[in-house]
PDB file of C-alpha atoms in Angstrom:
ATOM      1  CA  MET A1296     -56.916 -37.607 -30.291  1.00 37.00           C
ATOM      2  CA  THR A1297     -54.300 -35.138 -29.489  1.00 41.00           C
ATOM      3  CA  GLY A1298     -55.930 -31.545 -28.850  1.00 40.00           C
ATOM      4  CA  THR A1299     -58.723 -31.933 -31.697  1.00 40.00           C
ATOM      5  CA  THR A1300     -62.583 -31.726 -31.602  1.00 40.00           C
ATOM      6  CA  SER A1301     -65.157 -32.466 -34.515  1.00 37.00           C
ATOM      7  CA  ALA A1302     -65.246 -29.360 -35.103  1.00 39.00           C
ATOM      8  CA  GLY A1303     -61.421 -30.010 -36.532  1.00 56.00           C
ATOM      9  CA  THR A1304     -58.601 -29.009 -35.737  1.00 87.00           C
ATOM     10  CA  LEU A1305     -58.169 -26.559 -32.216  1.00 91.00           C
ATOM     11  CA  THR A1306     -54.943 -24.443 -31.261  1.00 95.00           C
ATOM     12  CA  GLU A1307     -53.767 -22.303 -28.562  1.00 94.00           C
ATOM     13  CA  GLU A1308     -55.011 -18.534 -30.808  1.00 94.00           C
ATOM     14  CA  THR A1309     -58.508 -20.764 -31.381  1.00 95.00           C
ATOM     15  CA  ASP A1310     -59.150 -22.988 -28.188  1.00 95.00           C
ATOM     16  CA  PRO A1311     -61.854 -20.529 -26.232  1.00 93.00           C
ATOM     17  CA  ALA A1312     -61.176 -23.035 -23.476  1.00 93.00           C
ATOM     18  CA  VAL A1313     -57.062 -21.416 -22.965  1.00 96.00           C
ATOM     19  CA  LEU A1314     -56.645 -18.077 -21.813  1.00 96.00           C
ATOM     20  CA  PRO A1315     -54.179 -15.670 -23.805  1.00 96.00           C
ATOM     21  CA  ALA A1316     -51.434 -14.823 -21.901  1.00 96.00           C
ATOM     22  CA  ALA A1317     -51.872 -11.633 -21.445  1.00 97.00           C
ATOM     23  CA  GLU A1318     -56.115 -12.107 -20.332  1.00 97.00           C
ATOM     24  CA  ALA A1319     -54.536 -14.792 -17.701  1.00 98.00           C
ATOM     25  CA  ALA A1320     -52.315 -11.353 -16.116  1.00 98.00           C
ATOM     26  CA  ALA A1321     -55.026  -8.861 -16.528  1.00 98.00           C
ATOM     27  CA  LEU A1322     -57.596 -11.192 -14.481  1.00 98.00           C
ATOM     28  CA  LEU A1323     -54.300 -11.722 -11.583  1.00 98.00           C
ATOM     29  CA  ALA A1324     -53.380  -7.820 -11.673  1.00 96.00           C
ATOM     30  CA  GLY A1325     -52.852  -6.705  -8.448  1.00 93.00           C
ATOM     31  CA  ALA A1326     -52.032 -10.526  -7.115  1.00 97.00           C
ATOM     32  CA  PRO A1327     -49.342 -10.330  -3.812  1.00 96.00           C
ATOM     33  CA  TRP A1328     -48.062 -13.778  -4.550  1.00 98.00           C
ATOM     34  CA  THR A1329     -44.124 -13.643  -5.146  1.00 97.00           C
ATOM     35  CA  ARG A1330     -43.356 -16.970  -3.529  1.00 98.00           C
ATOM     36  CA  VAL A1331     -44.965 -19.821  -4.765  1.00 98.00           C
ATOM     37  CA  VAL A1332     -43.975 -23.457  -4.492  1.00 98.00           C
ATOM     38  CA  THR A1333     -45.836 -26.685  -5.501  1.00 98.00           C
ATOM     39  CA  ILE A1334     -45.957 -30.013  -3.648  1.00 98.00           C
ATOM     40  CA  GLY A1335     -47.614 -33.305  -4.951  1.00 98.00           C
ATOM     41  CA  ASP A1336     -47.557 -35.577  -7.233  1.00 98.00           C
ATOM     42  CA  SER A1337     -47.853 -36.296 -11.296  1.00 97.00           C
ATOM     43  CA  VAL A1338     -50.629 -33.548 -11.960  1.00 97.00           C
ATOM     44  CA  ALA A1339     -48.379 -30.592 -10.116  1.00 98.00           C
ATOM     45  CA  GLU A1340     -45.164 -32.247 -12.081  1.00 98.00           C
ATOM     46  CA  GLY A1341     -47.234 -31.697 -14.407  1.00 97.00           C
ATOM     47  CA  VAL A1342     -46.418 -34.840 -16.778  1.00 97.00           C
ATOM     48  CA  ARG A1343     -47.739 -34.352 -20.627  1.00 98.00           C
ATOM     49  CA  ASP A1344     -47.467 -35.003 -24.528  1.00 98.00           C
ATOM     50  CA  PRO A1345     -46.976 -32.446 -26.165  1.00 97.00           C
ATOM     51  CA  VAL A1346     -49.388 -31.043 -28.475  1.00 97.00           C
ATOM     52  CA  PRO A1347     -49.577 -28.643 -31.971  1.00 96.00           C
ATOM     53  CA  GLY A1348     -50.986 -25.917 -31.551  1.00 96.00           C
ATOM     54  CA  TYR A1349     -49.965 -25.398 -27.843  1.00 97.00           C
ATOM     55  CA  ARG A1350     -46.991 -24.228 -26.101  1.00 97.00           C
ATOM     56  CA  ASP A1351     -45.770 -27.580 -24.142  1.00 98.00           C
ATOM     57  CA  LEU A1352     -46.295 -25.888 -20.785  1.00 98.00           C
ATOM     58  CA  SER A1353     -47.636 -27.267 -17.872  1.00 98.00           C
ATOM     59  CA  TRP A1354     -50.856 -25.703 -16.323  1.00 98.00           C
ATOM     60  CA  THR A1355     -48.380 -24.743 -13.483  1.00 98.00           C
ATOM     61  CA  ASP A1356     -45.673 -22.936 -16.052  1.00 98.00           C
ATOM     62  CA  ARG A1357     -49.111 -20.987 -17.150  1.00 98.00           C
ATOM     63  CA  VAL A1358     -49.654 -19.972 -14.057  1.00 98.00           C
ATOM     64  CA  GLU A1359     -46.656 -18.936 -13.262  1.00 98.00           C
ATOM     65  CA  GLU A1360     -46.324 -16.577 -16.401  1.00 98.00           C
ATOM     66  CA  ALA A1361     -49.171 -15.136 -15.598  1.00 98.00           C
ATOM     67  CA  LEU A1362     -48.339 -13.962 -12.335  1.00 98.00           C
ATOM     68  CA  ARG A1363     -44.444 -13.358 -13.168  1.00 97.00           C
ATOM     69  CA  ALA A1364     -46.121 -10.978 -15.630  1.00 97.00           C
ATOM     70  CA  VAL A1365     -47.308  -8.672 -12.420  1.00 96.00           C
ATOM     71  CA  THR A1366     -45.830  -8.833  -9.470  1.00 93.00           C
ATOM     72  CA  GLY A1367     -41.708  -7.926  -8.994  1.00 90.00           C
ATOM     73  CA  GLY A1368     -38.977 -10.387  -7.941  1.00 94.00           C
ATOM     74  CA  PHE A1369     -41.417 -13.476  -8.715  1.00 97.00           C
ATOM     75  CA  ALA A1370     -39.739 -16.822  -7.371  1.00 98.00           C
ATOM     76  CA  ALA A1371     -41.073 -20.353  -8.915  1.00 98.00           C
ATOM     77  CA  LEU A1372     -40.564 -23.877  -6.753  1.00 98.00           C
ATOM     78  CA  ASN A1373     -42.024 -27.004  -8.232  1.00 98.00           C
ATOM     79  CA  LEU A1374     -41.807 -30.150  -6.220  1.00 98.00           C
ATOM     80  CA  ALA A1375     -44.163 -32.678  -7.238  1.00 98.00           C
ATOM     81  CA  ARG A1376     -42.814 -35.974  -8.387  1.00 98.00           C
ATOM     82  CA  ARG A1377     -45.093 -38.716  -9.731  1.00 97.00           C
ATOM     83  CA  ASP A1378     -46.501 -41.907  -8.153  1.00 97.00           C
ATOM     84  CA  LEU A1379     -46.189 -40.250  -5.191  1.00 98.00           C
ATOM     85  CA  VAL A1380     -49.067 -41.056  -2.877  1.00 98.00           C
ATOM     86  CA  ALA A1381     -50.675 -37.906  -0.056  1.00 98.00           C
ATOM     87  CA  ALA A1382     -47.910 -39.532   3.331  1.00 98.00           C
ATOM     88  CA  GLN A1383     -44.690 -39.213   0.434  1.00 98.00           C
ATOM     89  CA  VAL A1384     -45.995 -35.808  -1.062  1.00 98.00           C
ATOM     90  CA  ALA A1385     -45.900 -34.628   2.829  1.00 98.00           C
ATOM     91  CA  ALA A1386     -42.750 -36.111   4.118  1.00 98.00           C
ATOM     92  CA  GLU A1387     -41.171 -35.376   0.907  1.00 98.00           C
ATOM     93  CA  GLN A1388     -41.996 -32.162   0.436  1.00 98.00           C
ATOM     94  CA  LEU A1389     -43.125 -30.702   2.781  1.00 98.00           C
ATOM     95  CA  ALA A1390     -40.338 -29.703   4.411  1.00 98.00           C
ATOM     96  CA  PRO A1391     -38.413 -27.959   1.438  1.00 98.00           C
ATOM     97  CA  ALA A1392     -41.806 -26.078   0.422  1.00 98.00           C
ATOM     98  CA  LEU A1393     -42.205 -24.424   4.053  1.00 98.00           C
ATOM     99  CA  GLU A1394     -38.424 -23.585   4.013  1.00 98.00           C
ATOM    100  CA  PHE A1395     -38.469 -21.898   0.837  1.00 98.00           C
ATOM    101  CA  GLY A1396     -40.441 -19.509   2.165  1.00 98.00           C
ATOM    102  CA  PRO A1397     -43.668 -19.123   0.133  1.00 98.00           C
ATOM    103  CA  ASP A1398     -46.741 -16.442   0.336  1.00 98.00           C
ATOM    104  CA  LEU A1399     -48.906 -19.147  -2.345  1.00 98.00           C
ATOM    105  CA  ALA A1400     -48.870 -23.256  -2.383  1.00 98.00           C
ATOM    106  CA  PHE A1401     -50.344 -25.039  -4.471  1.00 98.00           C
ATOM    107  CA  VAL A1402     -51.424 -28.644  -2.566  1.00 98.00           C
ATOM    108  CA  VAL A1403     -51.660 -31.675  -5.100  1.00 98.00           C
ATOM    109  CA  ALA A1404     -52.738 -35.143  -3.745  1.00 98.00           C
ATOM    110  CA  GLY A1405     -54.517 -38.378  -3.132  1.00 98.00           C
ATOM    111  CA  GLY A1406     -55.267 -39.079  -6.932  1.00 97.00           C
ATOM    112  CA  ASN A1407     -52.303 -42.276  -6.572  1.00 98.00           C
ATOM    113  CA  ASP A1408     -54.275 -43.190  -3.080  1.00 98.00           C
ATOM    114  CA  MET A1409     -57.750 -43.195  -5.145  1.00 96.00           C
ATOM    115  CA  LEU A1410     -55.898 -45.334  -8.340  1.00 95.00           C
ATOM    116  CA  ARG A1411     -54.803 -47.985  -5.483  1.00 95.00           C
ATOM    117  CA  PRO A1412     -57.392 -50.913  -4.615  1.00 94.00           C
ATOM    118  CA  HIS A1413     -57.933 -49.251  -1.656  1.00 96.00           C
ATOM    119  CA  PHE A1414     -58.609 -46.282  -1.031  1.00 97.00           C
ATOM    120  CA  ASP A1415     -58.375 -44.779   2.252  1.00 97.00           C
ATOM    121  CA  GLU A1416     -60.548 -41.349   2.050  1.00 97.00           C
ATOM    122  CA  ASP A1417     -59.502 -41.247   5.787  1.00 98.00           C
ATOM    123  CA  GLU A1418     -55.632 -41.064   5.489  1.00 98.00           C
ATOM    124  CA  VAL A1419     -55.674 -38.822   2.262  1.00 98.00           C
ATOM    125  CA  ARG A1420     -58.416 -36.028   4.548  1.00 98.00           C
ATOM    126  CA  ARG A1421     -55.268 -35.748   7.517  1.00 98.00           C
ATOM    127  CA  GLU A1422     -53.068 -35.217   5.124  1.00 98.00           C
ATOM    128  CA  LEU A1423     -54.120 -32.594   2.853  1.00 98.00           C
ATOM    129  CA  ALA A1424     -55.508 -30.822   5.975  1.00 98.00           C
ATOM    130  CA  ALA A1425     -51.416 -31.101   8.287  1.00 98.00           C
ATOM    131  CA  MET A1426     -50.523 -30.034   4.422  1.00 98.00           C
ATOM    132  CA  VAL A1427     -53.265 -27.245   4.066  1.00 98.00           C
ATOM    133  CA  ALA A1428     -52.546 -26.708   7.810  1.00 98.00           C
ATOM    134  CA  ALA A1429     -48.621 -26.099   8.298  1.00 98.00           C
ATOM    135  CA  PHE A1430     -48.881 -24.316   4.950  1.00 98.00           C
ATOM    136  CA  ARG A1431     -51.599 -21.588   5.835  1.00 98.00           C
ATOM    137  CA  SER A1432     -50.219 -20.963   9.537  1.00 98.00           C
ATOM    138  CA  ALA A1433     -46.495 -20.427   7.134  1.00 98.00           C
ATOM    139  CA  GLY A1434     -48.622 -17.116   6.491  1.00 98.00           C
ATOM    140  CA  ALA A1435     -48.991 -18.804   2.997  1.00 98.00           C
ATOM    141  CA  ASP A1436     -52.349 -18.975   0.649  1.00 98.00           C
ATOM    142  CA  VAL A1437     -53.270 -21.713  -0.736  1.00 98.00           C
ATOM    143  CA  VAL A1438     -54.747 -23.238  -4.173  1.00 98.00           C
ATOM    144  CA  THR A1439     -56.387 -27.102  -4.467  1.00 98.00           C
ATOM    145  CA  ILE A1440     -57.001 -28.579  -7.362  1.00 97.00           C
ATOM    146  CA  GLY A1441     -60.383 -30.362  -8.101  1.00 95.00           C
ATOM    147  CA  LEU A1442     -59.365 -33.890 -10.155  1.00 95.00           C
ATOM    148  CA  LEU A1443     -60.900 -34.127 -13.360  1.00 94.00           C
ATOM    149  CA  ASP A1444     -63.199 -37.925 -14.155  1.00 93.00           C
ATOM    150  CA  ILE A1445     -61.233 -39.140 -17.054  1.00 94.00           C
ATOM    151  CA  THR A1446     -64.524 -41.674 -17.162  1.00 94.00           C
ATOM    152  CA  ALA A1447     -66.287 -38.627 -18.761  1.00 92.00           C
ATOM    153  CA  ALA A1448     -64.456 -38.434 -21.799  1.00 94.00           C
ATOM    154  CA  GLY A1449     -64.891 -42.496 -22.368  1.00 94.00           C
ATOM    155  CA  LEU A1450     -61.358 -43.376 -20.773  1.00 94.00           C
ATOM    156  CA  GLY A1451     -60.066 -45.849 -17.987  1.00 90.00           C
ATOM    157  CA  PRO A1452     -60.957 -49.621 -18.334  1.00 90.00           C
ATOM    158  CA  ALA A1453     -64.502 -49.555 -19.095  1.00 92.00           C
ATOM    159  CA  ARG A1454     -65.555 -52.353 -16.139  1.00 93.00           C
ATOM    160  CA  PHE A1455     -63.083 -49.649 -13.332  1.00 93.00           C
ATOM    161  CA  ARG A1456     -64.701 -46.530 -15.206  1.00 94.00           C
ATOM    162  CA  GLU A1457     -67.685 -46.699 -11.753  1.00 96.00           C
ATOM    163  CA  VAL A1458     -65.596 -46.827  -9.185  1.00 96.00           C
ATOM    164  CA  LEU A1459     -62.486 -45.035 -10.491  1.00 95.00           C
ATOM    165  CA  SER A1460     -65.646 -41.772 -11.248  1.00 94.00           C
ATOM    166  CA  ALA A1461     -67.304 -42.273  -7.749  1.00 96.00           C
ATOM    167  CA  ARG A1462     -63.463 -41.729  -6.821  1.00 96.00           C
ATOM    168  CA  THR A1463     -63.170 -39.279  -8.092  1.00 95.00           C
ATOM    169  CA  ARG A1464     -65.921 -37.181  -7.543  1.00 94.00           C
ATOM    170  CA  ARG A1465     -65.321 -38.272  -3.469  1.00 97.00           C
ATOM    171  CA  LEU A1466     -61.397 -37.221  -3.916  1.00 97.00           C
ATOM    172  CA  ASN A1467     -62.693 -33.869  -4.908  1.00 96.00           C
ATOM    173  CA  ALA A1468     -64.911 -32.798  -1.992  1.00 96.00           C
ATOM    174  CA  LEU A1469     -62.745 -34.502   0.468  1.00 98.00           C
ATOM    175  CA  THR A1470     -60.234 -31.501  -1.179  1.00 98.00           C
ATOM    176  CA  ALA A1471     -62.497 -29.465  -0.850  1.00 97.00           C
ATOM    177  CA  GLU A1472     -63.862 -28.857   2.206  1.00 98.00           C
ATOM    178  CA  VAL A1473     -59.937 -29.129   3.645  1.00 98.00           C
ATOM    179  CA  ALA A1474     -59.748 -25.833   1.631  1.00 98.00           C
ATOM    180  CA  ALA A1475     -62.797 -24.426   3.060  1.00 98.00           C
ATOM    181  CA  GLU A1476     -62.186 -25.538   6.773  1.00 98.00           C
ATOM    182  CA  HIS A1477     -58.984 -23.907   6.486  1.00 98.00           C
ATOM    183  CA  GLY A1478     -58.961 -20.893   4.375  1.00 97.00           C
ATOM    184  CA  ALA A1479     -57.818 -22.249   1.207  1.00 97.00           C
ATOM    185  CA  CYS A1480     -58.933 -21.301  -2.353  1.00 97.00           C
ATOM    186  CA  HIS A1481     -59.800 -24.546  -4.098  1.00 97.00           C
ATOM    187  CA  VAL A1482     -60.498 -25.236  -8.100  1.00 96.00           C
ATOM    188  CA  ASP A1483     -63.487 -26.900  -8.752  1.00 91.00           C
ATOM    189  CA  ASN A1484     -62.514 -28.559 -12.591  1.00 77.00           C
ATOM    190  CA  PRO A1485     -66.173 -29.302 -12.907  1.00 69.00           C
ATOM    191  CA  PRO A1486     -66.938 -32.418 -14.868  1.00 64.00           C
ATOM    192  CA  GLY A1487     -69.910 -31.037 -16.829  1.00 69.00           C
ATOM    193  CA  HIS A1488     -67.517 -28.713 -18.858  1.00 77.00           C
ATOM    194  CA  PRO A1489     -67.761 -30.043 -22.554  1.00 83.00           C
ATOM    195  CA  VAL A1490     -63.712 -29.802 -21.825  1.00 88.00           C
ATOM    196  CA  ALA A1491     -63.182 -32.054 -19.659  1.00 85.00           C
ATOM    197  CA  ALA A1492     -65.621 -35.047 -21.497  1.00 91.00           C
ATOM    198  CA  ASP A1493     -63.395 -34.286 -24.293  1.00 94.00           C
ATOM    199  CA  PRO A1494     -60.851 -37.157 -25.082  1.00 95.00           C
ATOM    200  CA  GLY A1495     -58.701 -34.765 -27.124  1.00 94.00           C
ATOM    201  CA  ILE A1496     -57.753 -33.248 -23.680  1.00 96.00           C
ATOM    202  CA  TYR A1497     -55.520 -36.050 -22.126  1.00 96.00           C
ATOM    203  CA  SER A1498     -52.095 -37.599 -23.445  1.00 97.00           C
ATOM    204  CA  ALA A1499     -51.509 -41.355 -24.934  1.00 96.00           C
ATOM    205  CA  ASP A1500     -51.409 -43.019 -21.202  1.00 95.00           C
ATOM    206  CA  GLN A1501     -55.415 -41.923 -20.638  1.00 93.00           C
ATOM    207  CA  LEU A1502     -54.890 -40.737 -17.572  1.00 93.00           C
ATOM    208  CA  HIS A1503     -52.546 -37.627 -17.649  1.00 96.00           C
ATOM    209  CA  LEU A1504     -53.668 -34.033 -19.230  1.00 96.00           C
ATOM    210  CA  ASN A1505     -51.919 -33.494 -22.888  1.00 97.00           C
ATOM    211  CA  ALA A1506     -49.884 -29.658 -23.281  1.00 98.00           C
ATOM    212  CA  ARG A1507     -54.721 -28.448 -24.169  1.00 97.00           C
ATOM    213  CA  GLY A1508     -55.622 -30.255 -21.234  1.00 96.00           C
ATOM    214  CA  HIS A1509     -52.823 -28.275 -19.109  1.00 97.00           C
ATOM    215  CA  ALA A1510     -53.530 -24.809 -20.877  1.00 97.00           C
ATOM    216  CA  PHE A1511     -57.791 -25.448 -19.947  1.00 96.00           C
ATOM    217  CA  ALA A1512     -56.338 -26.905 -16.312  1.00 96.00           C
ATOM    218  CA  ALA A1513     -53.853 -23.542 -16.321  1.00 97.00           C
ATOM    219  CA  ALA A1514     -57.388 -21.342 -17.534  1.00 96.00           C
ATOM    220  CA  ASN A1515     -59.638 -22.710 -14.464  1.00 95.00           C
ATOM    221  CA  THR A1516     -57.362 -22.396 -12.041  1.00 97.00           C
ATOM    222  CA  VAL A1517     -56.425 -18.136 -12.925  1.00 98.00           C
ATOM    223  CA  ARG A1518     -60.110 -17.611 -12.931  1.00 96.00           C
ATOM    224  CA  ALA A1519     -60.016 -19.134  -9.321  1.00 96.00           C
ATOM    225  CA  LEU A1520     -57.208 -17.458  -7.661  1.00 97.00           C
ATOM    226  CA  ALA A1521     -58.728 -13.896  -9.576  1.00 97.00           C
ATOM    227  CA  ALA A1522     -62.151 -14.994  -7.607  1.00 96.00           C
ATOM    228  CA  HIS A1523     -60.321 -15.527  -4.545  1.00 95.00           C
ATOM    229  CA  LEU A1524     -58.395 -12.100  -4.858  1.00 94.00           C
ATOM    230  CA  ALA A1525     -62.050 -10.825  -5.294  1.00 93.00           C
ATOM    231  CA  SER A1526     -63.520 -11.960  -2.512  1.00 90.00           C
ATOM    232  CA  ALA A1527     -60.276 -11.053  -0.361  1.00 77.00           C
TER     233      ALA A1527
END
């Protein structure tokens, strides 16, 4: 499925889970961020399939679009690459990300660690904490992302779904804990959201989000950023 539900075909204009560009920008009005960097794996890179009726944009593209609309002199850099584990993200992307001089950093890692035969939670926590702490020490606000549980949509090999679901919950929990410890903003993509259980938000590989899914994830991220601004 690509962008369809039992209610029929959706488009960006009719999908209630998508924030219109103008509304996203309004939510971030007054945001102080002018230099945004993204590091991580395929989730951060924006791997996706296109979906008719939706702009072919990643969630980071959409968040950057909203910030660009309300911030003068805006610049963004996405260093993320697919297939990297957390240690590789830190080793390969952290230094150039810091050199960019960001005031907002998205850190997305651990998903590939989770898919390995042995999920080393302690190592992922250490790497995430080191990356978040480095950005915070440099004066940047940081955003971490909770992953959607693909098993809620009936995806993933049936014999591994229970393990995969448990690992997804654990990765999200430890990521949220790291964010809280360092004063970062964590985007909790709730597994109970009805869109999260819709296979129509995923790409043909049944792992990554498609363009519709990215629009949904962007809406969650913009709302989390708006809440973060309001609480500052």
